[in-house]
mmCIF file of C-alpha atoms in Angstrom:
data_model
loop_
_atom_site.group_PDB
_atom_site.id
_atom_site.type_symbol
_atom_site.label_atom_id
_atom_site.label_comp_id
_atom_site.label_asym_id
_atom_site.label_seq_id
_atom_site.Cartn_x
_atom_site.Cartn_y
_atom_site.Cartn_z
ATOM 1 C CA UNK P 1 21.230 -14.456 16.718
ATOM 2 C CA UNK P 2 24.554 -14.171 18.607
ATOM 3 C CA UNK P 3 24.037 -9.799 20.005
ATOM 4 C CA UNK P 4 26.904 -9.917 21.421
ATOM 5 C CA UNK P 5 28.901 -10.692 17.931
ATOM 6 C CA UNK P 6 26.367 -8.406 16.360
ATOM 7 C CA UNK P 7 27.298 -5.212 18.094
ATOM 8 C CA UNK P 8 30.842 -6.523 18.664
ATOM 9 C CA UNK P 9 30.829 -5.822 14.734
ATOM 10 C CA UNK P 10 29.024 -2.962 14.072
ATOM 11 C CA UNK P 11 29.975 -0.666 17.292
ATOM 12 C CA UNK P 12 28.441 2.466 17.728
ATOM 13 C CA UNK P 13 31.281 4.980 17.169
ATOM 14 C CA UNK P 14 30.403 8.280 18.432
ATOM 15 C CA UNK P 15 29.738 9.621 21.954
ATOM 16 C CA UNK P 16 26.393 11.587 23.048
ATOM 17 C CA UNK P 17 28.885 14.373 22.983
ATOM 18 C CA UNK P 18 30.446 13.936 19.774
ATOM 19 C CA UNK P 19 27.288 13.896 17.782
ATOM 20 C CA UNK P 20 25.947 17.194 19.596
ATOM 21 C CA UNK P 21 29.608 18.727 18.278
ATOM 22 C CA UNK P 22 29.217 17.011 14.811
ATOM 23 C CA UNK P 23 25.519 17.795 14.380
ATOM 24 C CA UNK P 24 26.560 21.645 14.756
ATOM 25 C CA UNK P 25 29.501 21.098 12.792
ATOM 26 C CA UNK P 26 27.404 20.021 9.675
ATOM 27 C CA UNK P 27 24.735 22.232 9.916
ATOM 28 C CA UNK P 28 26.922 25.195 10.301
ATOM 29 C CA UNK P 29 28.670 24.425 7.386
ATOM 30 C CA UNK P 30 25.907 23.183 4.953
ATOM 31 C CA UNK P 31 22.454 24.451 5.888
ATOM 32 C CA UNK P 32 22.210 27.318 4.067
ATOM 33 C CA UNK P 33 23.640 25.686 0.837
ATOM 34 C CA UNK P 34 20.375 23.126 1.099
ATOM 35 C CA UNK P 35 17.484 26.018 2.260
ATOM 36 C CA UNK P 36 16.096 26.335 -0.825
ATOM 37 C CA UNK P 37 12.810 26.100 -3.411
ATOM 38 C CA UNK P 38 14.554 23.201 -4.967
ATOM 39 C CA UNK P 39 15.239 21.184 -1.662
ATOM 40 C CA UNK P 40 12.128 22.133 0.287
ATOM 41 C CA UNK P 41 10.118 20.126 -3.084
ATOM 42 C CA UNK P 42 12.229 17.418 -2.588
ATOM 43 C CA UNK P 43 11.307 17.679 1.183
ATOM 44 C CA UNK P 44 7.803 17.694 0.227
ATOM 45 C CA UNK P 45 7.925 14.889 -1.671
ATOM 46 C CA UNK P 46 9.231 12.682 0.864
ATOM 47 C CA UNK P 47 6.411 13.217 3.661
ATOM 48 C CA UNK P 48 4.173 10.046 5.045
ATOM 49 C CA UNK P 49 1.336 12.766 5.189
ATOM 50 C CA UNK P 50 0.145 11.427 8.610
ATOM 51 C CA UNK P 51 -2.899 11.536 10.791
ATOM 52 C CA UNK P 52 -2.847 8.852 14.063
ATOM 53 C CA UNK P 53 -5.239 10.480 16.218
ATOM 54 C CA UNK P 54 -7.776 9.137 18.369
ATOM 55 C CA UNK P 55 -10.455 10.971 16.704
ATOM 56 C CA UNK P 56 -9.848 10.147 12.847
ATOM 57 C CA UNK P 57 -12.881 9.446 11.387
ATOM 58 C CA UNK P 58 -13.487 8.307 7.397
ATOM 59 C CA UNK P 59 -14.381 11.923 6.430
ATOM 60 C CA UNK P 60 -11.140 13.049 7.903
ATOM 61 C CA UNK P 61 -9.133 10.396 5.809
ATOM 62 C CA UNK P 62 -11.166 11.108 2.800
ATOM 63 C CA UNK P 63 -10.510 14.412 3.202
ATOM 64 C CA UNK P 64 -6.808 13.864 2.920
ATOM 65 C CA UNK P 65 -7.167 11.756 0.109
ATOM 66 C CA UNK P 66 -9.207 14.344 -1.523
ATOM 67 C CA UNK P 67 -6.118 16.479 -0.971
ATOM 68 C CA UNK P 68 -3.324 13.866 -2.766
ATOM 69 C CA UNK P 69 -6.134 13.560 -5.641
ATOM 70 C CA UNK P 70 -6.245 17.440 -6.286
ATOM 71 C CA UNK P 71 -2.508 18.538 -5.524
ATOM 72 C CA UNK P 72 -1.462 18.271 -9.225
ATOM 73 C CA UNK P 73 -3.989 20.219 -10.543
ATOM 74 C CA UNK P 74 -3.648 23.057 -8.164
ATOM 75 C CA UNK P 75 0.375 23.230 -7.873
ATOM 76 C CA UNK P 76 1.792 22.162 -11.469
ATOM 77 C CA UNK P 77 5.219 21.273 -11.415
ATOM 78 C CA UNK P 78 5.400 21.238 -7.354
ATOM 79 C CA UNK P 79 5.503 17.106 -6.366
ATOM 80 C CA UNK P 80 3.108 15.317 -4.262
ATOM 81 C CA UNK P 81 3.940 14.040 -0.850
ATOM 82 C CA UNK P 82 4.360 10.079 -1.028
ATOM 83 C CA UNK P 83 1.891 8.608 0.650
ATOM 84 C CA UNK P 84 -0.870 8.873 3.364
ATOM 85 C CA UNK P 85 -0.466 7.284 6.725
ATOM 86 C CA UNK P 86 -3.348 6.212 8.601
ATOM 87 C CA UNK P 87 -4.407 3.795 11.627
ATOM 88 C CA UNK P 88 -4.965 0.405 10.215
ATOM 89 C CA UNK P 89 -8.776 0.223 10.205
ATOM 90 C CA UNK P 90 -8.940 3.427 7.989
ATOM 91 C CA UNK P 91 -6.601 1.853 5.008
ATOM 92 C CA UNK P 92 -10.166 0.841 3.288
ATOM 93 C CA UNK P 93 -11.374 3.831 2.807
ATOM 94 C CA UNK P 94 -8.424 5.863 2.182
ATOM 95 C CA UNK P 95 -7.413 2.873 -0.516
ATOM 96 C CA UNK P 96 -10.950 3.443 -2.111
ATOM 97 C CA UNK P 97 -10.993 7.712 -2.059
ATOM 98 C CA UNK P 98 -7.515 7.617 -3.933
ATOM 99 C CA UNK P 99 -7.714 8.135 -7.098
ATOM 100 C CA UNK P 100 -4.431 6.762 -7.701
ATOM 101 C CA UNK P 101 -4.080 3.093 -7.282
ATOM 102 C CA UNK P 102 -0.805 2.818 -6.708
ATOM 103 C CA UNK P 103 -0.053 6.177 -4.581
ATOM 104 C CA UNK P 104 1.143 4.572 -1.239
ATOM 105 C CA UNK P 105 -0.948 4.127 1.438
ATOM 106 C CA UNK P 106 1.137 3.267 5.273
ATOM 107 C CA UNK P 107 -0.338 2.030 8.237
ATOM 108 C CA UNK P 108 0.732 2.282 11.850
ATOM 109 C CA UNK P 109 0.522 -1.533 12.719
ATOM 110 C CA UNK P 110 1.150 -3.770 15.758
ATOM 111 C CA UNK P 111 -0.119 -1.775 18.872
ATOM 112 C CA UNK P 112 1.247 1.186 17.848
ATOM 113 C CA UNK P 113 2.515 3.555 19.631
ATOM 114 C CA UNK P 114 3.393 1.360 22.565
ATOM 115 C CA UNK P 115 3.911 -2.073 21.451
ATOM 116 C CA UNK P 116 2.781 -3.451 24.186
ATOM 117 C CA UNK P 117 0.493 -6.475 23.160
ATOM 118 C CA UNK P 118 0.972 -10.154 22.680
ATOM 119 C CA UNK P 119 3.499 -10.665 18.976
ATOM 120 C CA UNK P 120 0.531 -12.859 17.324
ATOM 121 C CA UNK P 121 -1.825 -9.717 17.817
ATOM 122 C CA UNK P 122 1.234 -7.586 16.434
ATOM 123 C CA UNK P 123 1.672 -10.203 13.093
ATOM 124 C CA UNK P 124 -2.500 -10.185 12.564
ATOM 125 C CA UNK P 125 -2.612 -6.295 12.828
ATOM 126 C CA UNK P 126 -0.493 -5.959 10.369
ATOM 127 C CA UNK P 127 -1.735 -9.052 7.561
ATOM 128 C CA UNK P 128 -5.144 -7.457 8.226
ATOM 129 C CA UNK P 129 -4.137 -3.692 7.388
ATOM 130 C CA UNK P 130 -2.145 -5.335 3.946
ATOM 131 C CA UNK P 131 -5.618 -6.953 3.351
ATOM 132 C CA UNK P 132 -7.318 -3.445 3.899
ATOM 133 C CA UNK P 133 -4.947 -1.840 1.540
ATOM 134 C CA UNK P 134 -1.979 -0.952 3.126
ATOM 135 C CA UNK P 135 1.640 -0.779 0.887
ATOM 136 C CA UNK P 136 3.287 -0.617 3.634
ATOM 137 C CA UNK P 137 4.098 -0.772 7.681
ATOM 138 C CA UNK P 138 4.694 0.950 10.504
ATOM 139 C CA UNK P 139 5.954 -0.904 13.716
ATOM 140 C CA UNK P 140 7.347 0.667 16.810
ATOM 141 C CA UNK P 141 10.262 -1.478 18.554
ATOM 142 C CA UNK P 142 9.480 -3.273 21.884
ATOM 143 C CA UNK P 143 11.301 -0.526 23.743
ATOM 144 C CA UNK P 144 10.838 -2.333 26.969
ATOM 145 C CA UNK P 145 12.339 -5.268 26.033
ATOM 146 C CA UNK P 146 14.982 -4.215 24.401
ATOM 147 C CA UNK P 147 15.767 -1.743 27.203
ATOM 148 C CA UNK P 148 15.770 -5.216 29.452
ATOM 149 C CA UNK P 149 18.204 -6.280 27.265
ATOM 150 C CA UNK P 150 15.221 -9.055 25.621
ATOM 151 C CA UNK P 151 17.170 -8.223 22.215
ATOM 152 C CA UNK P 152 16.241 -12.086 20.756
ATOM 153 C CA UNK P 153 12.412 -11.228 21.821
ATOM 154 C CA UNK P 154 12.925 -7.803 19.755
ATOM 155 C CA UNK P 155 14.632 -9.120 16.988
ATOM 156 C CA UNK P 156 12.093 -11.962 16.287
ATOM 157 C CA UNK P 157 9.366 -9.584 16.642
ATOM 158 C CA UNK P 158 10.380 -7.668 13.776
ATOM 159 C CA UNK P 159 11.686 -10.811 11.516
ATOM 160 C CA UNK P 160 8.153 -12.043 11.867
ATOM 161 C CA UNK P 161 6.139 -8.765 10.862
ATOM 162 C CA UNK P 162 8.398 -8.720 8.153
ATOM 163 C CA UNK P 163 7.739 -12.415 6.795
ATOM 164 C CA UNK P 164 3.752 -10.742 6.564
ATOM 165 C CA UNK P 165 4.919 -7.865 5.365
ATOM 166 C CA UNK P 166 6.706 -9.673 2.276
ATOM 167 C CA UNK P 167 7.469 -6.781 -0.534
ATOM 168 C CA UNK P 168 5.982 -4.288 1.227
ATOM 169 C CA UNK P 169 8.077 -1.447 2.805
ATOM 170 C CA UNK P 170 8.696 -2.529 6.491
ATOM 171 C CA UNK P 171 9.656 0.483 9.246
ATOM 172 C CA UNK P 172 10.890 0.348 12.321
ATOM 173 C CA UNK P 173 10.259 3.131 14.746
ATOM 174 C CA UNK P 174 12.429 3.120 17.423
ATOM 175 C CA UNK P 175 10.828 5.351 20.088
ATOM 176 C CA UNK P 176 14.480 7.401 20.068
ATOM 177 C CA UNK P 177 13.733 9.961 22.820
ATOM 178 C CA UNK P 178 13.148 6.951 25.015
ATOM 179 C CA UNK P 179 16.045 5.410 24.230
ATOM 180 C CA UNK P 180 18.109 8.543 24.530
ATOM 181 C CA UNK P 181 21.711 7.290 24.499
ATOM 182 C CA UNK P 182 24.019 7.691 21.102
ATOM 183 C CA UNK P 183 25.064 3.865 22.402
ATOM 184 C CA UNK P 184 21.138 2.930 22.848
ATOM 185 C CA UNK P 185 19.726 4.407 19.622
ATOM 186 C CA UNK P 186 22.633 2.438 17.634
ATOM 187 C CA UNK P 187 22.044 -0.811 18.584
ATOM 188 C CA UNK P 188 18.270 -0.491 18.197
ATOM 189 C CA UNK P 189 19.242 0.507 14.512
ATOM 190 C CA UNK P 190 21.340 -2.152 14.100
ATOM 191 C CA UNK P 191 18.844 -4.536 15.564
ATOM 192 C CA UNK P 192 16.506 -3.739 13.294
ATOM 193 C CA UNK P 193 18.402 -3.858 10.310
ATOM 194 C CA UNK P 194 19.537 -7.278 11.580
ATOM 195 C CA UNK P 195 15.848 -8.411 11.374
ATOM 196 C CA UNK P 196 15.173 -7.830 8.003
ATOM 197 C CA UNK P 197 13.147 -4.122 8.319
ATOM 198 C CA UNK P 198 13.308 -1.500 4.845
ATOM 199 C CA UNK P 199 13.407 1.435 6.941
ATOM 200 C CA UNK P 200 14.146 2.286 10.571
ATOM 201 C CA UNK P 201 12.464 5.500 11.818
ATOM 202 C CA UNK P 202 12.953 7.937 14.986
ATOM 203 C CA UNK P 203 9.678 8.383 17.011
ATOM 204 C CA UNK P 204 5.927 8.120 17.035
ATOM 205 C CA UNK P 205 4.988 11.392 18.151
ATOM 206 C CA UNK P 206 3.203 10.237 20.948
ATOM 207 C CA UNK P 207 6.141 11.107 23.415
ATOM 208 C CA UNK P 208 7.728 14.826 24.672
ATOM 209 C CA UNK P 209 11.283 13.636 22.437
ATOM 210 C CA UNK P 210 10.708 13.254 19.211
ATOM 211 C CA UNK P 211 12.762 13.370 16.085
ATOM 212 C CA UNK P 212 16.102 15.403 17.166
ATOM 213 C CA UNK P 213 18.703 16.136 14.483
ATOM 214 C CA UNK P 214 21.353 13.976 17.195
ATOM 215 C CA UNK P 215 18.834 11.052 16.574
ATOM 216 C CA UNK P 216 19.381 11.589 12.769
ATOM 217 C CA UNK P 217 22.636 12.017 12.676
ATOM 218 C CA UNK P 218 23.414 8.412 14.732
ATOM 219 C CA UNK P 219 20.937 6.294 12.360
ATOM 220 C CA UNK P 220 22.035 7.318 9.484
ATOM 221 C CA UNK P 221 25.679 6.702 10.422
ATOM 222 C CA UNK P 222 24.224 2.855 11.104
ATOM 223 C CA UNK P 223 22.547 2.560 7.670
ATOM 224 C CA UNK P 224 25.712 4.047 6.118
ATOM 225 C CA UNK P 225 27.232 1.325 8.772
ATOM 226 C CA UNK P 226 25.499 -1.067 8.014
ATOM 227 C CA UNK P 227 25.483 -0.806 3.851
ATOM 228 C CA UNK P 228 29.260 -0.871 4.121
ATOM 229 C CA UNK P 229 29.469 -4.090 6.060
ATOM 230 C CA UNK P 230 26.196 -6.256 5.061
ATOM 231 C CA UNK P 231 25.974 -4.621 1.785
ATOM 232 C CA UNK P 232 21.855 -3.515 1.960
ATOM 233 C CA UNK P 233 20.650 -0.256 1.695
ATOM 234 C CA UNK P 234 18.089 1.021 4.046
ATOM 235 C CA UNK P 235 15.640 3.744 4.150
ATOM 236 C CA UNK P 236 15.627 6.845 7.034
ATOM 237 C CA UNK P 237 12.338 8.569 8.029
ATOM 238 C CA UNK P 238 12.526 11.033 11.039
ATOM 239 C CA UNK P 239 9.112 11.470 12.389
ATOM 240 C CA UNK P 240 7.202 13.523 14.840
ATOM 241 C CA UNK P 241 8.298 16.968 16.031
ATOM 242 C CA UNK P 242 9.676 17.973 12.614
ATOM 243 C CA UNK P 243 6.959 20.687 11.329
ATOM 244 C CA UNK P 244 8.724 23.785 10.267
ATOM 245 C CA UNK P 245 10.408 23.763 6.776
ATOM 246 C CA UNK P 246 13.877 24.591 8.594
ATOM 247 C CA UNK P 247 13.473 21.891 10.677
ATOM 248 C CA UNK P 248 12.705 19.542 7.567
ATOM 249 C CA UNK P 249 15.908 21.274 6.003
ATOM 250 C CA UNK P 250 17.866 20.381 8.848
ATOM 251 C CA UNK P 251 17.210 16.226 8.518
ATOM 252 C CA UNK P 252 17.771 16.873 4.969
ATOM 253 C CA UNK P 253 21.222 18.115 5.118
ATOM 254 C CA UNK P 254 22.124 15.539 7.600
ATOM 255 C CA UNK P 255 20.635 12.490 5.319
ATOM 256 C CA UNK P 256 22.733 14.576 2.416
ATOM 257 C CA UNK P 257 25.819 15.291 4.414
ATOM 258 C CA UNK P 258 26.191 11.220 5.833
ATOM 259 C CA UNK P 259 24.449 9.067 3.454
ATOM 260 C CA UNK P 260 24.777 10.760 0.631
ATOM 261 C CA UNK P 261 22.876 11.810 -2.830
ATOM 262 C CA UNK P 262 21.485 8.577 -3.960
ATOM 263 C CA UNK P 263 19.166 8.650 -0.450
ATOM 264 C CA UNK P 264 17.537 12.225 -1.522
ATOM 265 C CA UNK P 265 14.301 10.481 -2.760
ATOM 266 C CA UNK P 266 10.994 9.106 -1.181
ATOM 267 C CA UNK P 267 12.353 5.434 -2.005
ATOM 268 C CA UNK P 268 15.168 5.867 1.132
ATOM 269 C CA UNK P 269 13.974 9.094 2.552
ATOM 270 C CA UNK P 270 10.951 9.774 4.606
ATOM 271 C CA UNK P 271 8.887 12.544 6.996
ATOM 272 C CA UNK P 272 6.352 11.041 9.027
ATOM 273 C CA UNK P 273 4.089 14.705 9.469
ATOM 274 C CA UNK P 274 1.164 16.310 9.436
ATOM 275 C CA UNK P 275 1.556 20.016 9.880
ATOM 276 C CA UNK P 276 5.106 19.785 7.783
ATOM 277 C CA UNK P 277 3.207 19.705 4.721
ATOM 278 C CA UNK P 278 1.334 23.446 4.586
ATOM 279 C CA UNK P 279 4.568 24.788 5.551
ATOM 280 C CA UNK P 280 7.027 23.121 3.202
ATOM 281 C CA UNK P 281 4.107 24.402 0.683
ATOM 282 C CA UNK P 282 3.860 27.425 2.103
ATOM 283 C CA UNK P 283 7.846 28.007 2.153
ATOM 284 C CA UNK P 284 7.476 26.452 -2.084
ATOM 285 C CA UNK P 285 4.951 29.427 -2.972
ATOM 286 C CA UNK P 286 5.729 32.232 -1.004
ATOM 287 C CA UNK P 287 2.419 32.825 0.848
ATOM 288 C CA UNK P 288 0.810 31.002 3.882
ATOM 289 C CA UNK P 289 -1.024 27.877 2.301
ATOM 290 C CA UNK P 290 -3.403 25.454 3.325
ATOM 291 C CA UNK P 291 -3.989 22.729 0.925
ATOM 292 C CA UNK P 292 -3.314 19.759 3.141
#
């Protein structure tokens, strides 16, 4: 892959200060428009319902599928989150407490959060958590290398995961609020894209900078970028940091304002959280909720 040719056509347009004006801009304008019953559903329909602590245990991952297998019956009419996200040794036993067997089931894969392990540990981490009964994958971007500038060592990395991955969902996080430029965060996206990934994604949680609205805003101007020029849609999930139902409403309007109404679904549109779900819930029936 020739990077130089790659970002030579698809250069990152905006400024850091240009997407601090236009994030304002758009949320001025169309925030209150999208805070809502109907869009905070939608919101909660898109959430990776996520636990990636060092203390999971099975009963904690049961639990949570206990929680997907009983939402229906206790909210009628309000839509379950999309899937449960889990380390890769505890896809087993969420796979087998789902009632469901075809509710979506993601793992954090390939030495997540840091990346920092040898690829053919990355590629086996991942074939085992498909094996386990993973749908689909999690990988964070070699953010050292790429900030060396190792972009062929990046790009390979992900191109290889993928060719494991096969038809399931591959998503890129790409560790934004290390990255921190506008410049930085676009050619990671583009990267990505580049390598064959469904979905690029903002942040692990495992950092201070998470998912920022200014991190939203940039990737989806790439995927909109990038469907324009290479003709493939790709899917958008901001993760970590984003708890509050305003804060979900914010990415929302963004994803709505840039990309558009055809990604408002949990096929393009993702939250990786974990407290995000009793408040979107709580927002949905009017009184402080803890189902999740």
């Amino acid at each position: 892959m020739n990077f130089e040719e790659l970002f030579a056509q698809y250069p990152c347009p905006f400024t850091d200060e240009q997407v601090k004006a236009q994030v304002a801009d758009i949320e001025a304008k169309h925030f209150a428009e999208n805070n809502n019953i109907e869009v905070w559903k939608e919101c909660l329909h898109q959430i990776d319902y996520t636990t990636l602590s060092a203390d999971d245990t099975i009963a904690k991952v049961e639990g949570m599928a206990n929680a997907v297998n009983t939402f229906e019956a206790k909210f009628p009419g309000i839509p379950n989150v999309a899937a449960i996200c889990v380390y890769p040794a505890m896809a087993e036993y969420v796979r087998k407490a789902l009632k469901d067997p075809k509710f979506n089931i993601a793992c954090c894969c390939a030495a997540f959060p840091a990346s920092q392990t040898f690829p053919e540990i990355k590629v086996a981490e991942t074939a085992l958590a498909l094996k386990a009964g993973a749908t689909e994958v999690d990988i964070v971007l070699s953010v050292g290398k790429f900030l060396e500038g190792r972009y062929q060592d990046c790009f390979d990395e992900i191109a290889e995961i993928k060719a494991v991955c096969g038809e399931h969902h591959l998503k890129v996080i790409l560790e934004t609020g290390l990255l921190k430029t506008a410049e930085n965060i676009w050619k990671a996206s583009i990267l990505s894209m580049a390598a064959g990934c469904d979905f690029i994604k903002t942040s692990t949680g495992k950092i201070s900078v998470n998912a920022t609205p200014e991190a939203t805003f940039i990737m989806c101007h790439a995927i909109k970028a990038w469907k324009e020029k290479a003709g493939i849609k790709m899917g958008y999930k901001p993760a970590g940091g984003v708890s509050t139902t305003d804060e979900a409403v914010q990415h929302f309007t963004l994803v709505k304002e840039i990309l558009g109404e055809e990604w408002l679904n949990n096929e393009w549109f993702r939250f990786g959280a974990s407290r995000l779900a009793n408040n979107l819930l709580s927002s949905i029936v009017g009184k402080e909720t803890k189902h999740f």
